[in-house]
Amino acid sequence: DTEVTQTPKHLVMGMTNKKSLKCEQHMGHRAMYWYKQKAKKPPELMFVYSYEKLSINESVPSRFSPECPNSSLLNLHLHALQPEDSALYLCASSQNPGQSNSPLHFGNGTRLTVT
Amino acid sequence: ILNVEQSPQSLHVQEGDSTNFTCSFPSSNFYALHWYRWETAKSPEALFVMTLNGDEKKKGRISATLNTKEGYSYLYIKGSQPEDSATYLCAPFYGNNRLAFGKGNQVVVIP
């Protein structure tokens, strides 16, 4: 069982909908990440939060809006998405931001379909 | 965009056989190399993190080596078992919390 919990597991939404993906970890990790993964492609980094502050935004369109309410929670708010945004969205955490030997702990992901 | 190449992309291995595959990556500004195992319907799980040239790590029947000067890492599976079937992701770390993932080596162990 993963120690990083993502909800929902599956989400189908229309292009005019607003929805949110949620991620939670209780390992005391101070870095949290959102990755996007499309079939047969590597996971692509979207956002990194270090000590609850946004430290990296990989030029992600504004229809994706991350939020870190506290050190255990990470949200990804979705609005006006396009069908090409359909993908697996993975949340991850690591103990120490910027520490190269700190492995990532992943959630099971949310499979998003935009219709 | 960092070019992380994993080969072969897909391989079928007979149960009991040993196998290995390669990750190659740009070696400049390199900090560490992560390997993850990703089983179907589960989350990616960290296998190894290596930092030094010549590092070798082992976990059960799986081991990995690292060459930071030429920018490659090998992953070995000894005596493959069906539970080794998974995608193995290589991810070099270049600092500033950026892991650059490869596409993965998809391994299917045939009983």
PDB file of C-alpha atoms in Angstrom:
ATOM      1  CA  ASP A   1       0.000   0.000   0.000  1.00  0.00           C
ATOM      2  CA  THR A   2       1.255   3.420  -0.942  1.00  0.00           C
ATOM      3  CA  GLU A   3       1.724   6.044   1.791  1.00  0.00           C
ATOM      4  CA  VAL A   4       0.691   8.767  -0.625  1.00  0.00           C
ATOM      5  CA  THR A   5      -3.077   8.788  -1.143  1.00  0.00           C
ATOM      6  CA  GLN A   6      -4.681  10.264  -4.238  1.00  0.00           C
ATOM      7  CA  THR A   7      -8.379  10.849  -4.840  1.00  0.00           C
ATOM      8  CA  PRO A   8     -10.308  10.247  -6.945  1.00  0.00           C
ATOM      9  CA  LYS A   9      -8.833   7.209  -8.723  1.00  0.00           C
ATOM     10  CA  HIS A  10     -10.761   7.982 -11.893  1.00  0.00           C
ATOM     11  CA  LEU A  11     -12.312  11.239 -13.100  1.00  0.00           C
ATOM     12  CA  VAL A  12     -14.297  12.027 -16.211  1.00  0.00           C
ATOM     13  CA  MET A  13     -15.011  15.696 -16.795  1.00  0.00           C
ATOM     14  CA  GLY A  14     -16.319  17.939 -19.533  1.00  0.00           C
ATOM     15  CA  MET A  15     -14.366  20.852 -20.925  1.00  0.00           C
ATOM     16  CA  THR A  16     -16.479  23.369 -19.013  1.00  0.00           C
ATOM     17  CA  ASN A  17     -16.278  21.608 -15.647  1.00  0.00           C
ATOM     18  CA  LYS A  18     -14.248  22.571 -12.605  1.00  0.00           C
ATOM     19  CA  LYS A  19     -12.810  19.712 -10.578  1.00  0.00           C
ATOM     20  CA  SER A  20      -9.959  19.082  -8.147  1.00  0.00           C
ATOM     21  CA  LEU A  21      -7.480  16.281  -7.631  1.00  0.00           C
ATOM     22  CA  LYS A  22      -6.336  15.646  -4.091  1.00  0.00           C
ATOM     23  CA  CYS A  23      -3.163  14.182  -2.637  1.00  0.00           C
ATOM     24  CA  GLU A  24      -2.267  13.466   0.992  1.00  0.00           C
ATOM     25  CA  GLN A  25       0.823  12.170   2.789  1.00  0.00           C
ATOM     26  CA  HIS A  26       1.564  11.834   6.496  1.00  0.00           C
ATOM     27  CA  MET A  27       5.252  10.968   6.324  1.00  0.00           C
ATOM     28  CA  GLY A  28       6.394  14.479   7.243  1.00  0.00           C
ATOM     29  CA  HIS A  29       7.787  15.015   3.756  1.00  0.00           C
ATOM     30  CA  ARG A  30       8.448  18.644   2.887  1.00  0.00           C
ATOM     31  CA  ALA A  31       8.464  18.394  -0.908  1.00  0.00           C
ATOM     32  CA  MET A  32       5.406  17.487  -2.975  1.00  0.00           C
ATOM     33  CA  TYR A  33       5.065  17.052  -6.723  1.00  0.00           C
ATOM     34  CA  TRP A  34       2.533  16.766  -9.503  1.00  0.00           C
ATOM     35  CA  TYR A  35       3.463  14.698 -12.556  1.00  0.00           C
ATOM     36  CA  LYS A  36       1.484  14.048 -15.727  1.00  0.00           C
ATOM     37  CA  GLN A  37       1.914  10.785 -17.579  1.00  0.00           C
ATOM     38  CA  LYS A  38       0.474   9.912 -20.997  1.00  0.00           C
ATOM     39  CA  ALA A  39       0.549   6.415 -22.435  1.00  0.00           C
ATOM     40  CA  LYS A  40       3.985   5.173 -23.486  1.00  0.00           C
ATOM     41  CA  LYS A  41       5.604   8.428 -22.357  1.00  0.00           C
ATOM     42  CA  PRO A  42       7.694   9.183 -19.270  1.00  0.00           C
ATOM     43  CA  PRO A  43       6.147  11.048 -16.331  1.00  0.00           C
ATOM     44  CA  GLU A  44       6.463  14.813 -16.913  1.00  0.00           C
ATOM     45  CA  LEU A  45       6.997  17.161 -14.004  1.00  0.00           C
ATOM     46  CA  MET A  46       4.300  19.836 -13.630  1.00  0.00           C
ATOM     47  CA  PHE A  47       4.752  21.472 -10.212  1.00  0.00           C
ATOM     48  CA  VAL A  48       6.945  21.191  -7.124  1.00  0.00           C
ATOM     49  CA  TYR A  49       6.127  22.526  -3.670  1.00  0.00           C
ATOM     50  CA  SER A  50       8.979  22.921  -1.191  1.00  0.00           C
ATOM     51  CA  TYR A  51       8.025  23.709   2.409  1.00  0.00           C
ATOM     52  CA  GLU A  52       4.485  24.494   1.197  1.00  0.00           C
ATOM     53  CA  LYS A  53       5.688  27.088  -1.310  1.00  0.00           C
ATOM     54  CA  LEU A  54       5.526  26.645  -5.071  1.00  0.00           C
ATOM     55  CA  SER A  55       9.135  26.276  -6.180  1.00  0.00           C
ATOM     56  CA  ILE A  56       8.774  24.919  -9.704  1.00  0.00           C
ATOM     57  CA  ASN A  57       6.108  25.473 -12.359  1.00  0.00           C
ATOM     58  CA  GLU A  58       7.176  23.776 -15.584  1.00  0.00           C
ATOM     59  CA  SER A  59       5.314  26.251 -17.802  1.00  0.00           C
ATOM     60  CA  VAL A  60       2.028  24.507 -17.118  1.00  0.00           C
ATOM     61  CA  PRO A  61      -1.095  26.146 -18.652  1.00  0.00           C
ATOM     62  CA  SER A  62      -3.142  28.193 -16.193  1.00  0.00           C
ATOM     63  CA  ARG A  63      -6.100  25.820 -16.537  1.00  0.00           C
ATOM     64  CA  PHE A  64      -4.118  23.724 -14.027  1.00  0.00           C
ATOM     65  CA  SER A  65      -3.853  25.448 -10.651  1.00  0.00           C
ATOM     66  CA  PRO A  66      -1.943  23.807  -7.789  1.00  0.00           C
ATOM     67  CA  GLU A  67      -2.532  24.475  -4.121  1.00  0.00           C
ATOM     68  CA  CYS A  68      -0.735  23.313  -0.984  1.00  0.00           C
ATOM     69  CA  PRO A  69      -3.002  24.095   2.013  1.00  0.00           C
ATOM     70  CA  ASN A  70      -0.584  22.509   4.503  1.00  0.00           C
ATOM     71  CA  SER A  71       2.444  20.251   4.591  1.00  0.00           C
ATOM     72  CA  SER A  72       0.342  17.083   4.202  1.00  0.00           C
ATOM     73  CA  LEU A  73      -2.007  18.112   1.419  1.00  0.00           C
ATOM     74  CA  LEU A  74      -1.599  18.956  -2.242  1.00  0.00           C
ATOM     75  CA  ASN A  75      -4.439  19.812  -4.605  1.00  0.00           C
ATOM     76  CA  LEU A  76      -4.616  20.326  -8.340  1.00  0.00           C
ATOM     77  CA  HIS A  77      -7.569  22.442  -9.457  1.00  0.00           C
ATOM     78  CA  LEU A  78      -8.750  21.856 -12.997  1.00  0.00           C
ATOM     79  CA  HIS A  79     -10.803  24.264 -15.106  1.00  0.00           C
ATOM     80  CA  ALA A  80     -11.615  24.441 -18.809  1.00  0.00           C
ATOM     81  CA  LEU A  81      -9.448  21.471 -19.690  1.00  0.00           C
ATOM     82  CA  GLN A  82      -8.939  20.142 -23.194  1.00  0.00           C
ATOM     83  CA  PRO A  83      -9.271  16.510 -24.360  1.00  0.00           C
ATOM     84  CA  GLU A  84      -5.460  16.361 -24.780  1.00  0.00           C
ATOM     85  CA  ASP A  85      -5.171  16.887 -21.010  1.00  0.00           C
ATOM     86  CA  SER A  86      -6.488  13.364 -20.515  1.00  0.00           C
ATOM     87  CA  ALA A  87      -3.716  11.473 -18.728  1.00  0.00           C
ATOM     88  CA  LEU A  88      -2.643   9.826 -15.487  1.00  0.00           C
ATOM     89  CA  TYR A  89      -1.843  12.474 -12.864  1.00  0.00           C
ATOM     90  CA  LEU A  90       0.646  11.310 -10.272  1.00  0.00           C
ATOM     91  CA  CYS A  91       1.335  12.941  -6.943  1.00  0.00           C
ATOM     92  CA  ALA A  92       4.629  12.301  -5.163  1.00  0.00           C
ATOM     93  CA  SER A  93       6.452  13.456  -2.056  1.00  0.00           C
ATOM     94  CA  SER A  94      10.035  13.395  -0.831  1.00  0.00           C
ATOM     95  CA  GLN A  95      11.588  14.025   2.538  1.00  0.00           C
ATOM     96  CA  ASN A  96      13.895  16.942   1.832  1.00  0.00           C
ATOM     97  CA  PRO A  97      13.419  19.428  -1.005  1.00  0.00           C
ATOM     98  CA  GLY A  98      16.429  19.693  -3.270  1.00  0.00           C
ATOM     99  CA  GLN A  99      18.166  16.633  -1.827  1.00  0.00           C
ATOM    100  CA  SER A 100      19.247  14.504  -4.768  1.00  0.00           C
ATOM    101  CA  ASN A 101      19.340  11.212  -2.844  1.00  0.00           C
ATOM    102  CA  SER A 102      15.838  11.600  -1.409  1.00  0.00           C
ATOM    103  CA  PRO A 103      13.606   9.111  -3.277  1.00  0.00           C
ATOM    104  CA  LEU A 104      10.107  10.029  -4.387  1.00  0.00           C
ATOM    105  CA  HIS A 105       7.089   8.294  -2.881  1.00  0.00           C
ATOM    106  CA  PHE A 106       4.265   8.139  -5.398  1.00  0.00           C
ATOM    107  CA  GLY A 107       0.528   7.798  -5.108  1.00  0.00           C
ATOM    108  CA  ASN A 108      -1.460   5.469  -7.354  1.00  0.00           C
ATOM    109  CA  GLY A 109      -2.508   8.352  -9.565  1.00  0.00           C
ATOM    110  CA  THR A 110      -5.780   9.781 -10.854  1.00  0.00           C
ATOM    111  CA  ARG A 111      -6.803   8.652 -14.331  1.00  0.00           C
ATOM    112  CA  LEU A 112      -8.376  11.765 -15.890  1.00  0.00           C
ATOM    113  CA  THR A 113     -10.520  11.738 -19.019  1.00  0.00           C
ATOM    114  CA  VAL A 114     -11.647  15.034 -20.520  1.00  0.00           C
ATOM    115  CA  THR A 115     -14.623  14.752 -22.874  1.00  0.00           C
TER     116      THR A 115
ATOM    117  CA  ILE B   1      14.502  18.753 -22.617  1.00  0.00           C
ATOM    118  CA  LEU B   2      16.891  16.193 -21.180  1.00  0.00           C
ATOM    119  CA  ASN B   3      17.375  13.039 -23.225  1.00  0.00           C
ATOM    120  CA  VAL B   4      17.142   9.983 -20.961  1.00  0.00           C
ATOM    121  CA  GLU B   5      17.175   6.790 -22.989  1.00  0.00           C
ATOM    122  CA  GLN B   6      16.266   3.360 -21.720  1.00  0.00           C
ATOM    123  CA  SER B   7      16.818   0.258 -23.795  1.00  0.00           C
ATOM    124  CA  PRO B   8      15.351  -2.084 -24.656  1.00  0.00           C
ATOM    125  CA  GLN B   9      11.914  -0.501 -24.231  1.00  0.00           C
ATOM    126  CA  SER B  10      10.270  -3.877 -23.865  1.00  0.00           C
ATOM    127  CA  LEU B  11      11.567  -7.355 -23.157  1.00  0.00           C
ATOM    128  CA  HIS B  12      10.180 -10.802 -22.462  1.00  0.00           C
ATOM    129  CA  VAL B  13      12.199 -13.037 -20.159  1.00  0.00           C
ATOM    130  CA  GLN B  14      11.730 -16.690 -19.355  1.00  0.00           C
ATOM    131  CA  GLU B  15      11.247 -17.417 -15.658  1.00  0.00           C
ATOM    132  CA  GLY B  16      14.601 -18.274 -14.114  1.00  0.00           C
ATOM    133  CA  ASP B  17      16.640 -16.401 -16.711  1.00  0.00           C
ATOM    134  CA  SER B  18      18.706 -13.346 -15.858  1.00  0.00           C
ATOM    135  CA  THR B  19      18.414 -10.094 -17.764  1.00  0.00           C
ATOM    136  CA  ASN B  20      19.711  -6.552 -17.798  1.00  0.00           C
ATOM    137  CA  PHE B  21      18.872  -3.233 -19.374  1.00  0.00           C
ATOM    138  CA  THR B  22      20.400   0.180 -19.800  1.00  0.00           C
ATOM    139  CA  CYS B  23      19.701   3.789 -18.941  1.00  0.00           C
ATOM    140  CA  SER B  24      21.802   6.487 -20.594  1.00  0.00           C
ATOM    141  CA  PHE B  25      21.640  10.147 -19.663  1.00  0.00           C
ATOM    142  CA  PRO B  26      23.540  13.441 -20.034  1.00  0.00           C
ATOM    143  CA  SER B  27      26.381  13.363 -17.522  1.00  0.00           C
ATOM    144  CA  SER B  28      26.956  17.097 -17.048  1.00  0.00           C
ATOM    145  CA  ASN B  29      25.467  18.690 -13.892  1.00  0.00           C
ATOM    146  CA  PHE B  30      24.441  15.242 -12.718  1.00  0.00           C
ATOM    147  CA  TYR B  31      23.660  14.724  -9.024  1.00  0.00           C
ATOM    148  CA  ALA B  32      22.064  11.306  -8.594  1.00  0.00           C
ATOM    149  CA  LEU B  33      20.385   8.449 -10.446  1.00  0.00           C
ATOM    150  CA  HIS B  34      17.061   6.994  -9.279  1.00  0.00           C
ATOM    151  CA  TRP B  35      15.533   3.680 -10.354  1.00  0.00           C
ATOM    152  CA  TYR B  36      11.819   3.003  -9.799  1.00  0.00           C
ATOM    153  CA  ARG B  37       9.737  -0.120 -10.348  1.00  0.00           C
ATOM    154  CA  TRP B  38       6.171   0.432 -11.579  1.00  0.00           C
ATOM    155  CA  GLU B  39       3.838  -2.537 -11.455  1.00  0.00           C
ATOM    156  CA  THR B  40       0.486  -2.390 -13.235  1.00  0.00           C
ATOM    157  CA  ALA B  41      -2.280  -0.791 -11.134  1.00  0.00           C
ATOM    158  CA  LYS B  42       0.217   0.249  -8.466  1.00  0.00           C
ATOM    159  CA  SER B  43       2.336   3.315  -7.788  1.00  0.00           C
ATOM    160  CA  PRO B  44       5.986   3.645  -8.836  1.00  0.00           C
ATOM    161  CA  GLU B  45       8.227   2.404  -6.053  1.00  0.00           C
ATOM    162  CA  ALA B  46      11.808   3.543  -5.444  1.00  0.00           C
ATOM    163  CA  LEU B  47      14.371   0.778  -5.943  1.00  0.00           C
ATOM    164  CA  PHE B  48      17.728   2.544  -5.764  1.00  0.00           C
ATOM    165  CA  VAL B  49      19.282   5.976  -5.521  1.00  0.00           C
ATOM    166  CA  MET B  50      22.927   6.161  -6.550  1.00  0.00           C
ATOM    167  CA  THR B  51      25.222   9.166  -6.552  1.00  0.00           C
ATOM    168  CA  LEU B  52      28.868   8.137  -6.985  1.00  0.00           C
ATOM    169  CA  ASN B  53      30.681   6.869 -10.039  1.00  0.00           C
ATOM    170  CA  GLY B  54      31.091   3.117  -9.669  1.00  0.00           C
ATOM    171  CA  ASP B  55      28.226   2.824  -7.177  1.00  0.00           C
ATOM    172  CA  GLU B  56      26.621  -0.575  -7.084  1.00  0.00           C
ATOM    173  CA  LYS B  57      23.407  -1.302  -5.183  1.00  0.00           C
ATOM    174  CA  LYS B  58      21.526  -4.547  -4.600  1.00  0.00           C
ATOM    175  CA  LYS B  59      18.032  -5.421  -3.421  1.00  0.00           C
ATOM    176  CA  GLY B  60      17.339  -9.136  -3.431  1.00  0.00           C
ATOM    177  CA  ARG B  61      17.808 -10.393  -6.993  1.00  0.00           C
ATOM    178  CA  ILE B  62      17.918  -6.904  -8.482  1.00  0.00           C
ATOM    179  CA  SER B  63      21.092  -4.851  -8.679  1.00  0.00           C
ATOM    180  CA  ALA B  64      22.234  -1.670 -10.402  1.00  0.00           C
ATOM    181  CA  THR B  65      25.504   0.001 -11.338  1.00  0.00           C
ATOM    182  CA  LEU B  66      26.331   3.609 -12.169  1.00  0.00           C
ATOM    183  CA  ASN B  67      28.872   5.268 -14.447  1.00  0.00           C
ATOM    184  CA  THR B  68      28.625   9.023 -14.015  1.00  0.00           C
ATOM    185  CA  LYS B  69      31.515   9.889 -16.352  1.00  0.00           C
ATOM    186  CA  GLU B  70      29.933   8.342 -19.423  1.00  0.00           C
ATOM    187  CA  GLY B  71      26.351   8.749 -18.240  1.00  0.00           C
ATOM    188  CA  TYR B  72      24.844   5.294 -17.975  1.00  0.00           C
ATOM    189  CA  SER B  73      23.401   2.841 -15.481  1.00  0.00           C
ATOM    190  CA  TYR B  74      22.656  -0.872 -15.784  1.00  0.00           C
ATOM    191  CA  LEU B  75      19.876  -2.701 -13.963  1.00  0.00           C
ATOM    192  CA  TYR B  76      20.221  -6.469 -13.555  1.00  0.00           C
ATOM    193  CA  ILE B  77      17.591  -9.022 -12.600  1.00  0.00           C
ATOM    194  CA  LYS B  78      18.997 -12.406 -11.595  1.00  0.00           C
ATOM    195  CA  GLY B  79      16.780 -15.473 -11.907  1.00  0.00           C
ATOM    196  CA  SER B  80      13.672 -13.568 -13.065  1.00  0.00           C
ATOM    197  CA  GLN B  81      10.370 -14.378 -11.383  1.00  0.00           C
ATOM    198  CA  PRO B  82       6.826 -13.480 -12.514  1.00  0.00           C
ATOM    199  CA  GLU B  83       6.614 -10.865  -9.741  1.00  0.00           C
ATOM    200  CA  ASP B  84       9.489  -9.000 -11.445  1.00  0.00           C
ATOM    201  CA  SER B  85       7.122  -8.121 -14.311  1.00  0.00           C
ATOM    202  CA  ALA B  86       6.906  -4.334 -14.241  1.00  0.00           C
ATOM    203  CA  THR B  87       8.137  -1.183 -15.927  1.00  0.00           C
ATOM    204  CA  TYR B  88      11.503  -0.034 -14.592  1.00  0.00           C
ATOM    205  CA  LEU B  89      11.961   3.740 -14.733  1.00  0.00           C
ATOM    206  CA  CYS B  90      15.315   5.445 -14.676  1.00  0.00           C
ATOM    207  CA  ALA B  91      15.469   9.073 -13.504  1.00  0.00           C
ATOM    208  CA  PRO B  92      18.636  11.158 -13.229  1.00  0.00           C
ATOM    209  CA  PHE B  93      18.474  14.093 -10.830  1.00  0.00           C
ATOM    210  CA  TYR B  94      19.937  17.382 -12.050  1.00  0.00           C
ATOM    211  CA  GLY B  95      19.288  19.545  -9.037  1.00  0.00           C
ATOM    212  CA  ASN B  96      16.503  21.962  -8.142  1.00  0.00           C
ATOM    213  CA  ASN B  97      14.151  19.041  -7.481  1.00  0.00           C
ATOM    214  CA  ARG B  98      14.060  17.992 -11.123  1.00  0.00           C
ATOM    215  CA  LEU B  99      14.029  14.290 -11.918  1.00  0.00           C
ATOM    216  CA  ALA B 100      14.139  13.562 -15.655  1.00  0.00           C
ATOM    217  CA  PHE B 101      12.351  10.266 -16.277  1.00  0.00           C
ATOM    218  CA  GLY B 102      13.056   7.890 -19.131  1.00  0.00           C
ATOM    219  CA  LYS B 103      10.229   6.022 -20.901  1.00  0.00           C
ATOM    220  CA  GLY B 104      11.018   2.875 -18.935  1.00  0.00           C
ATOM    221  CA  ASN B 105      12.001  -0.737 -19.586  1.00  0.00           C
ATOM    222  CA  GLN B 106       8.885  -2.888 -19.661  1.00  0.00           C
ATOM    223  CA  VAL B 107       9.709  -6.392 -18.434  1.00  0.00           C
ATOM    224  CA  VAL B 108       7.394  -9.374 -18.818  1.00  0.00           C
ATOM    225  CA  VAL B 109       8.519 -12.584 -17.139  1.00  0.00           C
ATOM    226  CA  ILE B 110       7.021 -15.653 -18.762  1.00  0.00           C
ATOM    227  CA  PRO B 111       6.302 -18.547 -16.361  1.00  0.00           C
TER     228      PRO B 111
END
